[in-house]
Short mmCIF file of C-alpha atoms in Angstrom, two decimals:
data_model
loop_
_atom_site.label_atom_id
_atom_site.label_comp_id
_atom_site.label_asym_id
_atom_site.label_seq_id
_atom_site.Cartn_x
_atom_site.Cartn_y
_atom_site.Cartn_z
CA MET A 500 0.00 0.00 0.00
CA LYS A 501 1.31 3.41 -0.89
CA ASN A 502 1.67 6.06 1.77
CA ARG A 503 1.55 9.77 1.11
CA PHE A 504 2.81 13.05 2.41
CA THR A 505 2.51 16.63 1.27
CA PHE A 506 5.51 18.67 0.08
CA ARG A 507 5.36 22.46 0.11
CA PHE A 508 6.76 24.55 -2.69
CA LEU A 509 6.89 28.20 -1.52
CA ALA A 510 7.33 31.26 -3.73
CA ALA A 511 8.28 34.68 -2.35
CA ALA A 512 8.98 38.04 -3.97
CA THR A 513 12.48 38.89 -5.27
CA THR A 514 14.46 36.84 -2.79
CA LEU A 515 13.03 33.46 -3.68
CA LEU A 516 13.32 31.41 -6.79
CA LEU A 517 9.78 31.92 -7.95
CA THR A 518 9.81 35.69 -7.30
CA ALA A 519 6.14 35.64 -6.34
CA SER A 520 4.11 36.36 -3.22
CA CYS A 521 1.96 33.24 -3.29
CA GLN A 522 2.35 29.74 -1.91
CA LYS A 523 1.86 26.53 -3.81
CA VAL A 524 0.97 23.26 -2.10
CA ILE A 525 1.95 20.13 -4.00
CA THR A 526 0.63 16.69 -3.06
CA LEU A 527 2.82 13.76 -4.06
CA ASP A 528 2.35 10.01 -3.70
CA LEU A 529 5.48 8.94 -1.86
CA THR A 530 6.80 5.95 0.01
CA GLU A 531 7.06 7.29 3.55
CA THR A 532 5.14 9.40 6.04
CA ALA A 533 7.76 10.41 8.61
CA PRO A 534 8.25 14.20 8.71
CA ARG A 535 11.36 15.32 6.87
CA LEU A 536 13.24 18.59 6.78
CA THR A 537 12.46 20.68 3.72
CA ILE A 538 15.00 23.30 2.56
CA GLU A 539 14.27 25.97 -0.04
CA GLY A 540 17.34 28.12 -0.69
CA ASN A 541 17.65 30.81 -3.34
CA LEU A 542 20.32 33.29 -4.36
CA ALA A 543 19.80 35.41 -7.47
CA ASP A 544 21.93 38.01 -9.22
CA ASP A 545 19.35 40.72 -8.45
CA GLY A 546 21.28 42.41 -5.63
CA GLN A 547 19.31 40.63 -2.91
CA PRO A 548 20.94 38.31 -0.34
CA CYS A 549 20.33 34.60 -0.01
CA THR A 550 17.03 33.50 1.53
CA VAL A 551 16.38 30.06 2.98
CA LEU A 552 13.10 28.56 4.19
CA LEU A 553 13.14 25.60 6.57
CA SER A 554 10.05 23.55 7.34
CA ARG A 555 8.90 19.97 7.83
CA SER A 556 6.79 17.81 5.59
CA VAL A 557 3.52 16.55 7.04
CA SER A 558 1.33 13.51 6.50
CA TYR A 559 -1.25 13.56 3.74
CA THR A 560 -3.95 13.17 6.37
CA ASP A 561 -2.76 16.23 8.30
CA THR A 562 -3.75 19.80 7.60
CA ASN A 563 -1.61 21.76 5.15
CA VAL A 564 0.27 23.51 7.95
CA PHE A 565 3.99 22.98 7.51
CA PRO A 566 5.87 23.47 10.78
CA ALA A 567 8.66 26.02 10.51
CA VAL A 568 12.11 24.96 11.69
CA SER A 569 13.68 27.56 13.95
CA GLY A 570 17.06 27.58 15.64
CA ALA A 571 19.00 26.08 12.75
CA VAL A 572 22.53 27.14 11.86
CA VAL A 573 22.59 28.22 8.21
CA THR A 574 25.82 29.30 6.51
CA LEU A 575 26.63 30.37 2.97
CA SER A 576 30.11 30.31 1.45
CA THR A 577 31.60 31.10 -1.94
CA ASP A 578 34.47 29.76 -4.00
CA ALA A 579 36.04 33.22 -3.64
CA GLY A 580 36.43 32.75 0.13
CA GLY A 581 33.33 34.56 1.35
CA LEU A 582 31.42 33.20 4.35
CA GLU A 583 28.39 34.40 6.26
CA THR A 584 25.82 33.06 8.71
CA LEU A 585 22.20 33.64 7.71
CA ARG A 586 20.05 35.05 10.50
CA GLU A 587 16.53 33.93 11.22
CA THR A 588 14.07 36.73 10.45
CA SER A 589 10.91 37.63 12.33
CA THR A 590 9.20 34.99 10.20
CA PRO A 591 9.86 31.60 11.85
CA GLY A 592 11.84 29.28 9.61
CA GLN A 593 13.03 32.04 7.27
CA TYR A 594 16.76 32.77 7.22
CA ARG A 595 18.32 35.68 5.35
CA GLY A 596 21.87 36.66 4.49
CA SER A 597 23.29 40.18 4.35
CA THR A 598 26.67 40.38 2.63
CA ILE A 599 27.06 37.68 -0.05
CA LEU A 600 25.30 38.51 -3.31
CA GLY A 601 24.84 36.42 -6.44
CA GLN A 602 27.51 36.86 -9.12
CA PRO A 603 27.69 34.98 -12.44
CA GLY A 604 30.39 32.33 -12.49
CA ARG A 605 30.65 31.98 -8.71
CA ARG A 606 29.92 28.71 -6.93
CA TYR A 607 28.03 28.88 -3.64
CA THR A 608 27.72 26.30 -0.89
CA LEU A 609 24.77 26.31 1.53
CA ARG A 610 25.09 24.36 4.79
CA VAL A 611 22.14 23.76 7.10
CA GLU A 612 22.54 22.25 10.57
CA ALA A 613 19.29 21.15 12.21
CA ASP A 614 18.35 18.39 14.64
CA GLY A 615 21.98 17.39 15.03
CA GLN A 616 22.43 16.77 11.30
CA ALA A 617 24.17 18.78 8.58
CA TYR A 618 22.93 19.09 5.02
CA VAL A 619 25.01 20.64 2.25
CA ALA A 620 24.25 21.75 -1.31
CA ALA A 621 26.32 23.65 -3.86
CA SER A 622 25.10 25.62 -6.86
CA THR A 623 26.89 27.62 -9.55
CA LEU A 624 25.35 30.81 -10.88
CA PRO A 625 25.73 30.32 -14.64
CA SER A 626 28.05 32.51 -16.67
CA PRO A 627 27.63 34.13 -19.05
CA VAL A 628 24.05 35.01 -18.17
CA VAL A 629 21.85 34.56 -21.23
CA PRO A 630 19.72 37.72 -21.57
CA LEU A 631 15.98 37.67 -22.15
CA THR A 632 15.90 39.93 -25.19
CA GLY A 633 12.17 39.91 -25.87
CA LEU A 634 8.80 38.27 -25.31
CA HIS A 635 5.81 37.67 -27.54
CA ALA A 636 2.62 35.64 -27.63
CA GLN A 637 1.51 33.27 -30.37
CA LYS A 638 -1.20 30.73 -31.02
CA ALA A 639 -0.31 27.17 -30.16
CA ALA A 640 0.38 24.79 -33.04
CA ILE A 641 -2.80 22.88 -32.24
CA GLY A 642 -6.04 24.54 -31.20
CA THR A 643 -6.72 28.18 -30.44
CA ASN A 644 -4.86 28.57 -27.15
CA ILE A 645 -2.17 31.22 -26.75
CA GLN A 646 1.33 30.63 -25.44
CA ALA A 647 4.21 32.86 -24.39
CA VAL A 648 7.48 32.69 -26.32
CA PRO A 649 10.57 34.02 -24.53
CA GLU A 650 13.13 35.48 -26.92
CA TYR A 651 16.78 34.71 -26.26
CA LEU A 652 19.86 33.55 -28.14
CA ASP A 653 21.39 30.44 -26.66
CA PRO A 654 25.21 30.68 -26.65
CA ALA A 655 26.99 27.90 -28.52
CA GLY A 656 29.13 25.56 -26.48
CA PRO A 657 28.43 24.40 -22.91
CA ARG A 658 24.96 23.12 -22.06
CA ASN A 659 22.56 25.79 -20.82
CA TYR A 660 19.49 25.32 -18.65
CA TYR A 661 16.53 27.66 -18.23
CA LEU A 662 13.59 27.91 -15.86
CA PHE A 663 10.62 30.19 -16.59
CA ARG A 664 7.71 31.51 -14.54
CA GLN A 665 4.70 33.08 -16.21
CA TYR A 666 2.22 35.65 -14.89
CA ARG A 667 -1.16 36.51 -16.35
CA ASN A 668 -2.43 39.91 -15.22
CA GLY A 669 -0.08 39.79 -12.24
CA LEU A 670 -1.08 36.30 -11.11
CA LEU A 671 1.51 33.53 -11.11
CA ASN A 672 0.87 30.48 -13.26
CA LYS A 673 1.84 27.63 -10.95
CA SER A 674 3.26 25.56 -13.80
CA ILE A 675 7.04 25.24 -13.97
CA TYR A 676 8.47 25.69 -17.46
CA LEU A 677 11.90 24.31 -18.33
CA GLN A 678 14.06 24.48 -21.43
CA ASN A 679 17.59 23.40 -22.30
CA ASP A 680 19.73 23.59 -25.43
CA GLU A 681 20.23 19.89 -26.09
CA PHE A 682 18.83 20.33 -29.60
CA THR A 683 19.02 24.13 -29.91
CA ASP A 684 22.62 24.90 -29.02
CA GLY A 685 23.67 28.27 -30.41
CA LYS A 686 20.19 29.03 -31.81
CA ALA A 687 17.54 31.67 -31.17
CA ASN A 688 14.65 30.30 -29.15
CA VAL A 689 11.34 29.72 -30.94
CA ARG A 690 9.75 27.41 -28.36
CA GLY A 691 6.64 28.42 -26.46
CA LEU A 692 6.10 27.81 -22.76
CA GLY A 693 2.72 26.13 -22.95
CA VAL A 694 -0.91 27.17 -22.97
CA GLY A 695 -1.86 27.22 -19.27
CA GLY A 696 -4.27 24.97 -17.47
CA GLY A 697 -1.69 22.18 -17.47
CA PRO A 698 -1.11 19.45 -14.86
CA ASN A 699 0.78 21.81 -12.55
CA SER A 700 -1.67 24.70 -12.68
CA GLY A 701 -4.92 22.84 -12.15
CA THR A 702 -6.98 25.67 -13.64
CA ASP A 703 -7.92 27.22 -16.96
CA ALA A 704 -7.57 30.64 -15.34
CA ASP A 705 -3.93 30.58 -16.48
CA LYS A 706 -4.88 30.51 -20.16
CA LEU A 707 -3.86 33.67 -21.98
CA ALA A 708 -6.33 35.88 -23.83
CA THR A 709 -6.19 39.01 -25.95
CA GLY A 710 -5.52 42.10 -23.84
CA ASP A 711 -3.88 40.22 -20.97
CA SER A 712 -0.73 41.55 -19.35
CA LEU A 713 1.83 38.78 -19.83
CA ARG A 714 5.01 38.67 -17.77
CA VAL A 715 7.72 36.03 -17.98
CA ASP A 716 10.66 35.61 -15.61
CA MET A 717 13.66 33.77 -17.04
CA GLN A 718 16.27 32.13 -14.86
CA ASN A 719 19.60 30.67 -15.92
CA VAL A 720 20.09 27.68 -13.59
CA ASP A 721 22.75 25.01 -13.26
CA ALA A 722 22.33 21.35 -14.20
CA ASP A 723 21.47 20.11 -10.69
CA VAL A 724 18.77 22.72 -10.15
CA TYR A 725 17.34 21.94 -13.59
CA GLU A 726 17.25 18.26 -12.64
CA TYR A 727 15.43 19.04 -9.40
CA PHE A 728 12.64 20.88 -11.21
CA ARG A 729 12.53 18.33 -14.03
CA THR A 730 11.94 15.53 -11.54
CA LEU A 731 9.48 17.72 -9.65
CA ASN A 732 7.46 18.08 -12.86
CA LEU A 733 7.59 14.32 -13.38
CA ALA A 734 6.29 13.75 -9.85
CA LEU A 735 3.44 16.20 -10.41
CA GLN A 736 2.52 14.35 -13.57
CA GLY A 737 2.49 10.96 -11.85
CA GLY A 738 5.97 9.87 -12.82
CA GLY A 739 5.21 10.08 -16.53
CA MET A 740 3.34 6.73 -16.52
CA ALA A 741 -0.17 5.94 -15.38
CA THR A 742 1.09 2.97 -13.37
CA ALA A 743 4.22 4.57 -11.99
CA SER A 744 4.40 5.75 -8.41
CA PRO A 745 5.99 9.23 -8.35
CA SER A 746 9.13 9.75 -6.30
CA ASN A 747 10.67 12.72 -4.57
CA PRO A 748 12.26 15.43 -6.71
CA LYS A 749 16.02 14.90 -6.97
CA SER A 750 17.49 17.26 -4.37
CA ASN A 751 20.99 18.71 -4.68
CA PHE A 752 21.38 18.48 -0.88
CA THR A 753 23.28 15.71 0.84
CA GLY A 754 21.40 13.64 3.40
CA ASN A 755 17.80 12.54 3.74
CA VAL A 756 16.25 15.93 3.11
CA LEU A 757 13.75 17.48 0.70
CA GLY A 758 14.26 20.65 -1.32
CA TYR A 759 16.93 22.48 -3.25
CA PHE A 760 19.45 25.31 -3.26
CA SER A 761 19.59 27.44 -6.41
CA ALA A 762 22.03 30.15 -7.41
CA HIS A 763 20.60 31.66 -10.58
CA SER A 764 20.10 34.74 -12.70
CA VAL A 765 16.70 36.36 -13.13
CA ARG A 766 15.43 38.54 -15.99
CA HIS A 767 11.90 39.85 -16.68
CA ARG A 768 9.83 40.91 -19.68
CA THR A 769 6.22 42.10 -19.89
CA VAL A 770 3.94 42.54 -22.94
CA LEU A 771 0.25 42.85 -23.73
CA VAL A 772 -1.25 39.91 -25.57
CA PRO A 773 -2.35 41.18 -29.01
CA VAL A 774 -5.21 40.03 -31.20
CA LEU A 775 -3.99 36.78 -32.75
#
């Protein structure tokens, strides 16, 4: 018999990966029910310090209240020799740095000590940062739905990974959009992000329409962060097979912990959806 627990995916403005002020609750079929530490760490190149959220997973049968983890020791270091201790803010379970900022090409290591255990993750902020040069909307290849198309030129050479978040009239689409350059190395992007109302959004309210304000945030992420969100999408979609039991997203932290640490760039574009 399969057991379940609920895993929280939190988005917060500017300092967090999703750069939004809403919270998303994701329910996954998993193989254990014991509470586990969940770490959500983000450092962008937007001039804001690192922010880390610590909480515990809860049983599927419990309410969607995720206990914050206070009193942890959270440190951030860089490959350039920088080191700082993140302080817990007035919000329980939220830790914030002050001196280390995100810089392209730098590798950052986040260490979290809680409950007598240490968990470590490293993430490299990609360099060069691929700019988001434009944004437009187009009709999907099939049907009448509209999709956003981020405009950027992928640099030839090393593999690049991208994560996108989409807003319709200021409201975050909960779907997670990913692209890489496995088949588009060195080429201008022509791929759309999707049409809304997908398996991650759970609503047709995300579908774009003429006159909508469309905003897209583009993040350059490293391979491990891309893999985390790729496996998260697979879990949300039931493992990609009707008979498969979804597993936890692939964390870049050591130890038996949920979550991720991402050092990434962030760029924004906003347009009005025209008559198509």
